[in-house]
PDB file of C-alpha atoms in Angstrom:
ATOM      1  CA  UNK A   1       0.000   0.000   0.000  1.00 77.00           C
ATOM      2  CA  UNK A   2       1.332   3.570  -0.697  1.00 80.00           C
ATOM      3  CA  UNK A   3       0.927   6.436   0.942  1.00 77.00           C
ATOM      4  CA  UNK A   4      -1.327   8.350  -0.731  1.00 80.00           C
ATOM      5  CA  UNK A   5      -3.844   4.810  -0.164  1.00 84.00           C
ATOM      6  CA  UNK A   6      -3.187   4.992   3.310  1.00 84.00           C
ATOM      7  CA  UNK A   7      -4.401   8.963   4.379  1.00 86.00           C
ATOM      8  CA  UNK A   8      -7.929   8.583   3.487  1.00 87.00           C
ATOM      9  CA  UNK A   9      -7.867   5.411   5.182  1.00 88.00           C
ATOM     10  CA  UNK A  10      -6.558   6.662   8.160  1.00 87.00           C
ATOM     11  CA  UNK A  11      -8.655   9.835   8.067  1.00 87.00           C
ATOM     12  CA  UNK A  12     -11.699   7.396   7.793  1.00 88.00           C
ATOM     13  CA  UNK A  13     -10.181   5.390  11.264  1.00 88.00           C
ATOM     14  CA  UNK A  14      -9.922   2.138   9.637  1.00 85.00           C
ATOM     15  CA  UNK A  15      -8.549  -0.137  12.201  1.00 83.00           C
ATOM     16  CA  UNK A  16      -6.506  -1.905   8.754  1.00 88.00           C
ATOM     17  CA  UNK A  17      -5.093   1.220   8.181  1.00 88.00           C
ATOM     18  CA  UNK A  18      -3.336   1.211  11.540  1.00 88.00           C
ATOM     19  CA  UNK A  19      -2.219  -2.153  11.120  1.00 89.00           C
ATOM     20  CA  UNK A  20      -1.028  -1.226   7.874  1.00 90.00           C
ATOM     21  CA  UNK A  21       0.546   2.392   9.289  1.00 90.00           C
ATOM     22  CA  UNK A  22       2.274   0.386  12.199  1.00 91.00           C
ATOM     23  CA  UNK A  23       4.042  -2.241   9.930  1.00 90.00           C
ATOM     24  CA  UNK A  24       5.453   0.371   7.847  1.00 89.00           C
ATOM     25  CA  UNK A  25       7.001   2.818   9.943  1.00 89.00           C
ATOM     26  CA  UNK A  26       7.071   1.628  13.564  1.00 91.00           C
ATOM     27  CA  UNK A  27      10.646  -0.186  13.165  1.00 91.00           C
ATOM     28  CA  UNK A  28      11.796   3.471  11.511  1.00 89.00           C
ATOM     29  CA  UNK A  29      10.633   5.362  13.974  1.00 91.00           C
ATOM     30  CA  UNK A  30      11.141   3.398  16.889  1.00 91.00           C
ATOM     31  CA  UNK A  31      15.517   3.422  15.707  1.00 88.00           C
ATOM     32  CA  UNK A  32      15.151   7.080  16.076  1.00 87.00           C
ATOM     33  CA  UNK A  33      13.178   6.947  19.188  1.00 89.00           C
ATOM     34  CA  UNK A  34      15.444   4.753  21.022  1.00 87.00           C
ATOM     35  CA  UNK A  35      18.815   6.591  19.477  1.00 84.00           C
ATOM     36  CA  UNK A  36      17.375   8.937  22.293  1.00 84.00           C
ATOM     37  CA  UNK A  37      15.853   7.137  24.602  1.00 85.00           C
ATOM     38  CA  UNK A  38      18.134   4.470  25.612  1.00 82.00           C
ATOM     39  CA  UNK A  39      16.047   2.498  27.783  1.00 85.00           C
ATOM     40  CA  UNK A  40      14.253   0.082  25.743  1.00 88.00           C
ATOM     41  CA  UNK A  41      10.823  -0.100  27.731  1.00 89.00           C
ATOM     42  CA  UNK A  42      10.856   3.776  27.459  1.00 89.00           C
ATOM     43  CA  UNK A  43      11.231   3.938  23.986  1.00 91.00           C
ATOM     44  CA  UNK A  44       8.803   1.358  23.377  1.00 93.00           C
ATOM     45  CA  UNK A  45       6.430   2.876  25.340  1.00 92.00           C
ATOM     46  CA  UNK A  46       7.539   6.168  23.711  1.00 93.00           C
ATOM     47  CA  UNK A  47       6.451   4.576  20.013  1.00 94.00           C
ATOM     48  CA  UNK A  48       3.281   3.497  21.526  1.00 94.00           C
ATOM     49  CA  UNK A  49       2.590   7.288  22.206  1.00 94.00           C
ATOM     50  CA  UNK A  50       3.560   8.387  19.295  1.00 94.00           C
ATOM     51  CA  UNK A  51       1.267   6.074  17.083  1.00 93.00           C
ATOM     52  CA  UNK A  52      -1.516   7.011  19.071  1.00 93.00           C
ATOM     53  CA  UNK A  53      -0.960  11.038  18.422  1.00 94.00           C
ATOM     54  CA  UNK A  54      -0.577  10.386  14.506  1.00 92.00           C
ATOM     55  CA  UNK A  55      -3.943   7.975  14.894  1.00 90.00           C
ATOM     56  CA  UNK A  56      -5.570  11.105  17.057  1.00 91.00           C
ATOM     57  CA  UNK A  57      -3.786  14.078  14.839  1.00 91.00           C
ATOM     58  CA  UNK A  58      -3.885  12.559  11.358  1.00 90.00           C
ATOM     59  CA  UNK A  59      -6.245  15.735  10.193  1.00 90.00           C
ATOM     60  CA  UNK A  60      -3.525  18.185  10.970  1.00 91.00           C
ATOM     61  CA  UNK A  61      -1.173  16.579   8.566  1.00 89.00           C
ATOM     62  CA  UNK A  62      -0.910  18.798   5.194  1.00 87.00           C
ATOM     63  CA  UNK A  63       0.453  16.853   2.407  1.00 82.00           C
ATOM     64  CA  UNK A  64       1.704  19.817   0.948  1.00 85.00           C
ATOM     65  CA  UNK A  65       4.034  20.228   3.807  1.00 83.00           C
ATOM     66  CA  UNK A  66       5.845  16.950   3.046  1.00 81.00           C
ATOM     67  CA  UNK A  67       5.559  13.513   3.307  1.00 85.00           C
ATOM     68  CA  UNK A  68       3.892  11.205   5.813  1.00 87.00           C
ATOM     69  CA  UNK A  69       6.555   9.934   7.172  1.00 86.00           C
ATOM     70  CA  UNK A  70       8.400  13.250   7.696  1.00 86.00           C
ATOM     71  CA  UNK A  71       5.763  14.227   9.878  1.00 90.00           C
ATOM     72  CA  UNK A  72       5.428  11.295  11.597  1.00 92.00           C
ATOM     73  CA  UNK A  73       9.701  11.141  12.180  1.00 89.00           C
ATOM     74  CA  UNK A  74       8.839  14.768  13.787  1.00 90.00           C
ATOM     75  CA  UNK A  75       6.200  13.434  16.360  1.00 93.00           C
ATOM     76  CA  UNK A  76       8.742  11.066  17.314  1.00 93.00           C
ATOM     77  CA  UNK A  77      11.275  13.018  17.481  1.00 90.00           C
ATOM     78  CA  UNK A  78       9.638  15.509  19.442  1.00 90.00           C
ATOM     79  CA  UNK A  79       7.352  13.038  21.683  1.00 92.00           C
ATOM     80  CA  UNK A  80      11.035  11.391  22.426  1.00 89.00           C
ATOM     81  CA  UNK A  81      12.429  14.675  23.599  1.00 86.00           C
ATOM     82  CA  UNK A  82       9.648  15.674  25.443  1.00 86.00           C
ATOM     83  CA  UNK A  83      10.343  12.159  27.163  1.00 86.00           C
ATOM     84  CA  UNK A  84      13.854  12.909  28.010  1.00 82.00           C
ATOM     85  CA  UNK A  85      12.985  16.181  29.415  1.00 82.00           C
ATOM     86  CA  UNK A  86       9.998  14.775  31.627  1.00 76.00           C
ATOM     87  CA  UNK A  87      12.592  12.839  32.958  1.00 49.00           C
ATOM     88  CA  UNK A  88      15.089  15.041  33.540  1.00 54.00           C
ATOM     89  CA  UNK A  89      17.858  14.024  31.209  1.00 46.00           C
ATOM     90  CA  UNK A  90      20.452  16.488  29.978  1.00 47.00           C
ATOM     91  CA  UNK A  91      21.050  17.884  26.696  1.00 43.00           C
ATOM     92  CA  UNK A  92      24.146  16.769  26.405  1.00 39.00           C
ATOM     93  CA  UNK A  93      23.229  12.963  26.460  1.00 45.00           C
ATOM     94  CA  UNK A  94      21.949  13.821  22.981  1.00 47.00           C
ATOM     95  CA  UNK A  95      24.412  12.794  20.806  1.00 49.00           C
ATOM     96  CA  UNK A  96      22.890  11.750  17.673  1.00 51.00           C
ATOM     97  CA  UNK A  97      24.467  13.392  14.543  1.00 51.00           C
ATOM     98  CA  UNK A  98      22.818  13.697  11.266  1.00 53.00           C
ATOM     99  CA  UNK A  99      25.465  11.082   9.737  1.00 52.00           C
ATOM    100  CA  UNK A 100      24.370   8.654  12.626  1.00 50.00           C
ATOM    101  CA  UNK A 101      20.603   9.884  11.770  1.00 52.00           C
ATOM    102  CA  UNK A 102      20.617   9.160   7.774  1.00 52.00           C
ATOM    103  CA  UNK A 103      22.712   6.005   8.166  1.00 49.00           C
ATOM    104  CA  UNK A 104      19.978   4.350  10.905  1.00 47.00           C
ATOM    105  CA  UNK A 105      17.077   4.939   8.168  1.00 48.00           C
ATOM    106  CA  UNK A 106      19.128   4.112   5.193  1.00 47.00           C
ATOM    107  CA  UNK A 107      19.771   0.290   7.064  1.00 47.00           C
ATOM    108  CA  UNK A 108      16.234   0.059   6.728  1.00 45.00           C
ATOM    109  CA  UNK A 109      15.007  -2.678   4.377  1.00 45.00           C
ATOM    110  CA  UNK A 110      11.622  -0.750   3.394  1.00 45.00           C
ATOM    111  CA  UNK A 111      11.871   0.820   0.439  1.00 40.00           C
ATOM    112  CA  UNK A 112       9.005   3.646   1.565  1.00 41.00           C
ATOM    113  CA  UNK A 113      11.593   4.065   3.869  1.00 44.00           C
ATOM    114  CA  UNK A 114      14.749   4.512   2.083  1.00 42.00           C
ATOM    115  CA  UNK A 115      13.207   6.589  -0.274  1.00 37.00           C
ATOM    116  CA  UNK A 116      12.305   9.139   2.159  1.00 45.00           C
ATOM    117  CA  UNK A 117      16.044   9.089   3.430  1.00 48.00           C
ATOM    118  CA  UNK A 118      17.466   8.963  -0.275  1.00 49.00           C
ATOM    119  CA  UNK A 119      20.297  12.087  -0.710  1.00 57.00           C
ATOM    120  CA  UNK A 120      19.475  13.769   2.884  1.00 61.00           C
ATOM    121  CA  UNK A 121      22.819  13.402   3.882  1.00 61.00           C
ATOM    122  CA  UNK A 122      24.067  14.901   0.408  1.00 69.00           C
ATOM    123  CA  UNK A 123      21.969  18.153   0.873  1.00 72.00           C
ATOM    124  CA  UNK A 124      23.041  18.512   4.349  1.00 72.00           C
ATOM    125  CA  UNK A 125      26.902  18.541   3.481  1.00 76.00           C
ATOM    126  CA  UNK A 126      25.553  21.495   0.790  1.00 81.00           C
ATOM    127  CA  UNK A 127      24.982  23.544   3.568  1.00 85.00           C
ATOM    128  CA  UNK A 128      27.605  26.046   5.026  1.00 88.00           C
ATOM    129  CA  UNK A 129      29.389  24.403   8.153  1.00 89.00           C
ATOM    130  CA  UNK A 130      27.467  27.090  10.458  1.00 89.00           C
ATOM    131  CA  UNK A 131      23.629  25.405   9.054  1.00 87.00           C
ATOM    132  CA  UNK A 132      25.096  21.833   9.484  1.00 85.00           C
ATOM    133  CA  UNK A 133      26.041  22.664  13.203  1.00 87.00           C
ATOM    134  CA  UNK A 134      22.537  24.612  13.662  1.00 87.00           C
ATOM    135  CA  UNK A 135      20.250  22.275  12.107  1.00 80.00           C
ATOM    136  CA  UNK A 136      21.866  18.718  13.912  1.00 79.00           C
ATOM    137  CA  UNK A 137      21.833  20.544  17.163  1.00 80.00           C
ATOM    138  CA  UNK A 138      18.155  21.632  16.919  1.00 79.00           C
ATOM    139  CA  UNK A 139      16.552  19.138  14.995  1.00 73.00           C
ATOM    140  CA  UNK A 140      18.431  16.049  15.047  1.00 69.00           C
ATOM    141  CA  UNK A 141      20.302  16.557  18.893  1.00 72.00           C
ATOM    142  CA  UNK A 142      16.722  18.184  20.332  1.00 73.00           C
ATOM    143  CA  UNK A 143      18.367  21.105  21.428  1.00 79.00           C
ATOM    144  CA  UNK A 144      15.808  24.547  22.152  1.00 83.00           C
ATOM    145  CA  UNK A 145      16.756  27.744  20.158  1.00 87.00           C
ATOM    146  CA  UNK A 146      17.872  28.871  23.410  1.00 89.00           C
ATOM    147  CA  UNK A 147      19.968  25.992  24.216  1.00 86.00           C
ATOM    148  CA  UNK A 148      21.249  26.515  20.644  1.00 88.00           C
ATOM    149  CA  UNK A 149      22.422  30.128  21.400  1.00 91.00           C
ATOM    150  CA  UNK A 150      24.219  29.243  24.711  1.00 90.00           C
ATOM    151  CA  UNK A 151      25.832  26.147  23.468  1.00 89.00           C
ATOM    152  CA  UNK A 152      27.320  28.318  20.322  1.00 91.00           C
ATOM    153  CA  UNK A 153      27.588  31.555  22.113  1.00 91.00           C
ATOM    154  CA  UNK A 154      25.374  33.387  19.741  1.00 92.00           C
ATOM    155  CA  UNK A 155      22.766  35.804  20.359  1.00 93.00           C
ATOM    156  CA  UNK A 156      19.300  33.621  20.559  1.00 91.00           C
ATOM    157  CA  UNK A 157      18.371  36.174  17.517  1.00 92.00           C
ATOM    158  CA  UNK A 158      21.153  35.233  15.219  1.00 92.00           C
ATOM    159  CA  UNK A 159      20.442  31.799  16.015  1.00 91.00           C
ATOM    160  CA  UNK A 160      16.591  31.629  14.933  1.00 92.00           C
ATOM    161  CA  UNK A 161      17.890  33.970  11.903  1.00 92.00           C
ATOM    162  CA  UNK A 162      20.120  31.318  10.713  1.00 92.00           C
ATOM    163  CA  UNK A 163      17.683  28.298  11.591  1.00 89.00           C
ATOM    164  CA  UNK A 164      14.819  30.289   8.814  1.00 90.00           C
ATOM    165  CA  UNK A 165      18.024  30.457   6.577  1.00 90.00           C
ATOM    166  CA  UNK A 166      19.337  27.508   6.593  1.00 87.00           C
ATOM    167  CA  UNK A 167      16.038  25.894   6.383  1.00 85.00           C
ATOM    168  CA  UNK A 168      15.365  27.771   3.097  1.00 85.00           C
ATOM    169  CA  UNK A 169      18.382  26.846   1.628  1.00 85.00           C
ATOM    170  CA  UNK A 170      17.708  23.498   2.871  1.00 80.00           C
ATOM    171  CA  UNK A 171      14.514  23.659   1.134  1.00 80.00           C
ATOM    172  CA  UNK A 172      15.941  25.563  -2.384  1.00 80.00           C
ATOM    173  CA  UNK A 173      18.127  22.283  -2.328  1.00 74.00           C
ATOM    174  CA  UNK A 174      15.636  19.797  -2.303  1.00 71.00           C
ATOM    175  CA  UNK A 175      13.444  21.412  -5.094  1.00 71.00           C
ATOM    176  CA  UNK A 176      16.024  21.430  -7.303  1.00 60.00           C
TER     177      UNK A 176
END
């Protein structure tokens, strides 16, 4: 089944659908959940979450926003971080780097998969070595804007200045 077969399906709450959903992406997302969360039982109970927010939040996905799975990697990203923070871990046990980030969805064997993950790591090296430190420590280390600033010692401003530029350039890339 494809993507674009499985929104209505899921916007329509067929319990196949979920089935379907969960044997697509949960080993995916659950790598990048527990690249955070090392404890095991956390992480799986960390996936759990996070399929039932995408079951409960499917309308507010906007396919002209990206893919599927993009937005689903972001609700397990962020549902993992919000994890490590109800816990009280530290920042600094967040250690994933984009290389370590493309390479765990490129060992995947689904091809729905791979072809999300296809060239990321090519149009992140494009980017100036300021973007590639920006965008792996808030998006793929969890880091705040804030946390951002203080762990680069830039103004907070320049920081969410260079996040929307990057991100456009990020984005000029990919359209190409």
């Amino acid at each position: 089944m494809t993507q674009e077969q499985l929104i209505p399906l899921i916007l329509k709450k067929d319990d196949r659908a979920f089935t379907t959903m969960y044997d697509m992406y949960s080993k995916s997302l659950f790598a990048v959940i527990s690249n955070l969360v090392k404890d095991t039982e956390e992480a799986e109970d960390v996936l759990q979450e996070v399929f039932v927010k995408i079951w409960k939040n499917i309308e507010s996905y906007n396919d002209t926003k990206g893919r599927l799975y993009t937005w689903m990697l972001n609700i397990a990203r962020n549902t993992a971080i919000d994890k490590l923070r109800s816990k009280g871990y530290n920042n600094s046990q967040k250690n994933l780097s984009s290389d370590n980030f493309v390479h765990l969805l490129d060992d995947s064997n689904k091809l729905v998969n791979r072809i999300d993950t296809i060239g990321i790591q090519e149009f992140v090296k494009k980017l100036k070595p300021k973007c590639i430190q920006i965008i792996e420590l808030l998006f793929f280390k969890g880091y705040t804007q804030q946390e951002a600033s203080d762990e680069l010692e830039i103004p907070l401003g320049t920081v969410k200045t260079q996040n929307r530029n990057c991100i456009n350039d990020l984005r000029t890339y990919l359209q190409v």
